[in-house]
mmCIF file of C-alpha atoms in Angstrom:
data_model
loop_
_atom_site.group_PDB
_atom_site.id
_atom_site.type_symbol
_atom_site.label_atom_id
_atom_site.label_comp_id
_atom_site.label_asym_id
_atom_site.label_seq_id
_atom_site.Cartn_x
_atom_site.Cartn_y
_atom_site.Cartn_z
ATOM 1 C CA UNK A 1 127.400 153.641 127.511
ATOM 2 C CA UNK A 2 126.765 150.358 125.879
ATOM 3 C CA UNK A 3 124.710 147.741 127.680
ATOM 4 C CA UNK A 4 125.595 144.088 127.458
ATOM 5 C CA UNK A 5 122.990 141.340 127.524
ATOM 6 C CA UNK A 6 123.795 138.615 129.985
ATOM 7 C CA UNK A 7 124.142 135.052 128.794
ATOM 8 C CA UNK A 8 121.204 133.786 130.899
ATOM 9 C CA UNK A 9 118.927 136.511 129.496
ATOM 10 C CA UNK A 10 120.054 135.727 125.942
ATOM 11 C CA UNK A 11 119.401 132.028 126.529
ATOM 12 C CA UNK A 12 115.909 132.758 127.894
ATOM 13 C CA UNK A 13 115.028 134.991 124.931
ATOM 14 C CA UNK A 14 116.338 132.353 122.517
ATOM 15 C CA UNK A 15 114.220 129.646 124.161
ATOM 16 C CA UNK A 16 111.097 131.813 123.977
ATOM 17 C CA UNK A 17 111.717 132.567 120.281
ATOM 18 C CA UNK A 18 112.330 128.882 119.561
ATOM 19 C CA UNK A 19 109.079 127.960 121.324
ATOM 20 C CA UNK A 20 107.132 130.576 119.316
ATOM 21 C CA UNK A 21 108.602 129.326 116.018
ATOM 22 C CA UNK A 22 107.859 125.684 116.945
ATOM 23 C CA UNK A 23 104.261 126.542 117.902
ATOM 24 C CA UNK A 24 103.803 128.409 114.606
ATOM 25 C CA UNK A 25 105.142 125.458 112.610
ATOM 26 C CA UNK A 26 102.855 123.044 114.439
ATOM 27 C CA UNK A 27 99.785 125.259 114.016
ATOM 28 C CA UNK A 28 100.239 126.315 110.398
ATOM 29 C CA UNK A 29 102.214 123.368 108.941
ATOM 30 C CA UNK A 30 103.551 125.520 106.083
ATOM 31 C CA UNK A 31 105.212 122.577 104.332
ATOM 32 C CA UNK A 32 101.740 121.352 103.347
ATOM 33 C CA UNK A 33 101.575 124.212 100.837
ATOM 34 C CA UNK A 34 104.169 122.263 98.854
ATOM 35 C CA UNK A 35 102.895 118.679 99.279
ATOM 36 C CA UNK A 36 100.000 116.617 97.928
ATOM 37 C CA UNK A 37 98.486 113.279 98.843
ATOM 38 C CA UNK A 38 96.594 111.332 96.169
ATOM 39 C CA UNK A 39 94.008 108.690 97.119
ATOM 40 C CA UNK A 40 92.267 106.461 94.567
ATOM 41 C CA UNK A 41 89.626 104.308 96.262
ATOM 42 C CA UNK A 42 86.940 102.387 94.401
ATOM 43 C CA UNK A 43 83.308 102.657 95.480
ATOM 44 C CA UNK A 44 82.795 100.010 98.198
ATOM 45 C CA UNK A 45 80.934 96.903 97.080
ATOM 46 C CA UNK A 46 79.559 94.077 99.217
ATOM 47 C CA UNK A 47 81.723 90.985 99.294
ATOM 48 C CA UNK A 48 80.578 88.495 96.699
ATOM 49 C CA UNK A 49 78.899 85.708 98.605
ATOM 50 C CA UNK A 50 79.677 82.288 97.303
ATOM 51 C CA UNK A 51 76.345 80.609 96.726
ATOM 52 C CA UNK A 52 76.511 76.854 96.558
ATOM 53 C CA UNK A 53 73.500 74.690 96.039
ATOM 54 C CA UNK A 54 73.476 70.982 96.601
ATOM 55 C CA UNK A 55 72.034 69.087 93.632
ATOM 56 C CA UNK A 56 68.450 67.965 94.170
ATOM 57 C CA UNK A 57 65.786 66.480 91.960
ATOM 58 C CA UNK A 58 64.656 70.011 91.015
ATOM 59 C CA UNK A 59 68.204 71.276 90.417
ATOM 60 C CA UNK A 60 70.198 69.904 87.523
ATOM 61 C CA UNK A 61 73.507 68.467 88.694
ATOM 62 C CA UNK A 62 75.401 68.617 85.437
ATOM 63 C CA UNK A 63 75.202 70.341 82.123
ATOM 64 C CA UNK A 64 72.552 72.923 83.094
ATOM 65 C CA UNK A 65 73.091 76.239 84.821
ATOM 66 C CA UNK A 66 71.107 77.054 87.917
ATOM 67 C CA UNK A 67 69.745 80.611 87.965
ATOM 68 C CA UNK A 68 70.794 82.604 91.023
ATOM 69 C CA UNK A 69 68.243 83.049 93.760
ATOM 70 C CA UNK A 70 66.781 86.533 94.255
ATOM 71 C CA UNK A 71 68.697 86.903 97.544
ATOM 72 C CA UNK A 72 71.983 86.128 95.765
ATOM 73 C CA UNK A 73 71.499 89.025 93.353
ATOM 74 C CA UNK A 74 72.956 92.174 94.926
ATOM 75 C CA UNK A 75 71.218 95.506 94.529
ATOM 76 C CA UNK A 76 73.204 98.256 92.847
ATOM 77 C CA UNK A 77 74.379 101.391 94.653
ATOM 78 C CA UNK A 78 71.950 104.322 94.445
ATOM 79 C CA UNK A 79 72.956 107.982 94.152
ATOM 80 C CA UNK A 80 71.019 109.972 96.791
ATOM 81 C CA UNK A 81 72.499 113.352 95.930
ATOM 82 C CA UNK A 82 75.446 114.917 94.165
ATOM 83 C CA UNK A 83 77.072 118.201 93.361
ATOM 84 C CA UNK A 84 80.218 119.946 92.183
ATOM 85 C CA UNK A 85 82.588 121.542 94.677
ATOM 86 C CA UNK A 86 82.830 125.325 94.820
ATOM 87 C CA UNK A 87 85.923 126.932 96.285
ATOM 88 C CA UNK A 88 86.038 128.471 99.732
ATOM 89 C CA UNK A 89 89.312 129.579 101.324
ATOM 90 C CA UNK A 90 91.251 127.346 98.895
ATOM 91 C CA UNK A 91 90.659 126.402 95.270
ATOM 92 C CA UNK A 92 88.612 123.189 95.394
ATOM 93 C CA UNK A 93 87.176 121.163 92.497
ATOM 94 C CA UNK A 94 85.616 117.730 92.048
ATOM 95 C CA UNK A 95 82.299 116.019 92.694
ATOM 96 C CA UNK A 96 80.595 114.827 95.878
ATOM 97 C CA UNK A 97 78.151 111.898 95.724
ATOM 98 C CA UNK A 98 76.003 110.653 98.595
ATOM 99 C CA UNK A 99 75.584 106.955 97.777
ATOM 100 C CA UNK A 100 73.368 104.264 99.331
ATOM 101 C CA UNK A 101 75.229 100.959 98.954
ATOM 102 C CA UNK A 102 73.642 97.588 98.271
ATOM 103 C CA UNK A 103 73.975 96.602 101.950
ATOM 104 C CA UNK A 104 71.954 99.678 103.033
ATOM 105 C CA UNK A 105 74.907 101.679 104.355
ATOM 106 C CA UNK A 106 75.663 105.178 103.041
ATOM 107 C CA UNK A 107 78.952 106.714 101.954
ATOM 108 C CA UNK A 108 80.014 110.143 100.815
ATOM 109 C CA UNK A 109 82.159 109.638 97.723
ATOM 110 C CA UNK A 110 84.502 112.379 96.558
ATOM 111 C CA UNK A 111 85.510 112.017 92.909
ATOM 112 C CA UNK A 112 88.195 113.974 91.112
ATOM 113 C CA UNK A 113 88.862 115.996 94.264
ATOM 114 C CA UNK A 114 91.549 118.653 94.004
ATOM 115 C CA UNK A 115 92.125 120.982 96.956
ATOM 116 C CA UNK A 116 94.957 122.166 99.185
ATOM 117 C CA UNK A 117 96.477 120.217 102.014
ATOM 118 C CA UNK A 118 96.305 121.830 105.401
ATOM 119 C CA UNK A 119 96.408 121.172 109.114
ATOM 120 C CA UNK A 120 93.470 119.230 110.561
ATOM 121 C CA UNK A 121 91.347 119.126 107.374
ATOM 122 C CA UNK A 122 88.136 117.132 107.780
ATOM 123 C CA UNK A 123 85.107 116.055 105.758
ATOM 124 C CA UNK A 124 81.630 117.045 106.945
ATOM 125 C CA UNK A 125 78.024 116.833 105.888
ATOM 126 C CA UNK A 126 76.430 120.209 106.632
ATOM 127 C CA UNK A 127 72.876 121.404 107.141
ATOM 128 C CA UNK A 128 73.778 124.590 105.251
ATOM 129 C CA UNK A 129 73.942 125.000 101.466
ATOM 130 C CA UNK A 130 77.423 125.044 99.927
ATOM 131 C CA UNK A 131 77.406 128.829 99.463
ATOM 132 C CA UNK A 132 77.147 129.253 103.251
ATOM 133 C CA UNK A 133 78.983 126.232 104.632
ATOM 134 C CA UNK A 134 82.135 126.864 102.609
ATOM 135 C CA UNK A 135 82.659 130.182 104.337
ATOM 136 C CA UNK A 136 82.769 130.175 108.103
ATOM 137 C CA UNK A 137 80.086 127.923 109.532
ATOM 138 C CA UNK A 138 78.961 124.334 109.181
ATOM 139 C CA UNK A 139 75.602 125.011 110.795
ATOM 140 C CA UNK A 140 73.928 123.123 113.621
ATOM 141 C CA UNK A 141 73.729 119.363 113.221
ATOM 142 C CA UNK A 142 76.767 118.984 110.947
ATOM 143 C CA UNK A 143 78.133 115.435 110.800
ATOM 144 C CA UNK A 144 81.894 114.844 110.816
ATOM 145 C CA UNK A 145 82.934 111.918 108.608
ATOM 146 C CA UNK A 146 86.663 111.964 109.389
ATOM 147 C CA UNK A 147 89.987 113.467 108.374
ATOM 148 C CA UNK A 148 90.524 114.185 104.699
ATOM 149 C CA UNK A 149 92.443 111.157 103.402
ATOM 150 C CA UNK A 150 94.150 113.064 100.615
ATOM 151 C CA UNK A 151 93.814 116.380 98.854
ATOM 152 C CA UNK A 152 93.669 114.737 95.409
ATOM 153 C CA UNK A 153 91.730 111.827 93.933
ATOM 154 C CA UNK A 154 88.749 109.602 94.689
ATOM 155 C CA UNK A 155 87.804 108.644 98.229
ATOM 156 C CA UNK A 156 84.949 107.313 100.355
ATOM 157 C CA UNK A 157 83.719 108.347 103.798
ATOM 158 C CA UNK A 158 81.245 106.207 105.730
ATOM 159 C CA UNK A 159 78.162 108.064 106.957
ATOM 160 C CA UNK A 160 77.391 106.872 110.506
ATOM 161 C CA UNK A 161 74.455 104.449 110.685
ATOM 162 C CA UNK A 162 71.250 106.152 111.783
ATOM 163 C CA UNK A 163 72.237 109.589 110.424
ATOM 164 C CA UNK A 164 69.147 111.542 109.343
ATOM 165 C CA UNK A 165 70.038 112.606 105.800
ATOM 166 C CA UNK A 166 66.907 114.703 105.260
ATOM 167 C CA UNK A 167 68.433 117.907 106.700
ATOM 168 C CA UNK A 168 71.955 117.552 105.308
ATOM 169 C CA UNK A 169 72.448 119.795 102.280
ATOM 170 C CA UNK A 170 76.156 119.885 101.440
ATOM 171 C CA UNK A 171 79.504 118.112 101.683
ATOM 172 C CA UNK A 172 82.265 120.312 103.082
ATOM 173 C CA UNK A 173 86.055 120.127 103.180
ATOM 174 C CA UNK A 174 86.748 121.978 106.438
ATOM 175 C CA UNK A 175 89.869 123.006 108.351
ATOM 176 C CA UNK A 176 88.857 122.326 111.934
ATOM 177 C CA UNK A 177 91.889 124.089 113.425
ATOM 178 C CA UNK A 178 91.099 127.447 111.788
ATOM 179 C CA UNK A 179 87.320 127.011 111.292
ATOM 180 C CA UNK A 180 87.329 127.687 107.551
ATOM 181 C CA UNK A 181 85.878 125.828 104.602
ATOM 182 C CA UNK A 182 88.248 124.858 101.808
ATOM 183 C CA UNK A 183 85.257 124.094 99.564
ATOM 184 C CA UNK A 184 81.729 122.685 99.564
ATOM 185 C CA UNK A 185 79.308 120.886 97.246
ATOM 186 C CA UNK A 186 75.508 120.989 97.359
ATOM 187 C CA UNK A 187 74.023 117.492 97.513
ATOM 188 C CA UNK A 188 71.054 117.887 95.180
ATOM 189 C CA UNK A 189 68.752 115.098 94.071
ATOM 190 C CA UNK A 190 70.320 112.836 91.449
ATOM 191 C CA UNK A 191 69.344 113.363 87.828
#
């Protein structure tokens, strides 16, 4: 004897299957395996301050150039640490630079980055070396710098003011949703 499934039961099963498929699409975002986002940001520079000096007896008013004052000359950015990315769960290449800007702020600069897109991918500074932090742990005291802007290119991430950089050893591209590292770079002393 053949059993027939009632229409209400079929509708309920269909709704459950649809909900499972929707949840899977939201969680895994499989279309990101076929997309890329390229970002090409320049290293931040302080806004050029317009320095105007009123002519005085000590300052020539015409024909001669006035040398800029020491405060008008901006300091150059300083590389605090850098390293090449090593792959974790996804092939990842490029360079990470921890840079102190002329205004005293610090940014993590990713140059030539190439990795995969994924759901909820973030950029962190980790207390662990790259070989450890790219696997399955960021370590205690990791600092989140924000969502990955793009999986390709050059980009900057502001390090929060007051962050103690002395214990941070690597930059990590991390999928927060699945707790896996896409790749990491040791931030060694600049050459």
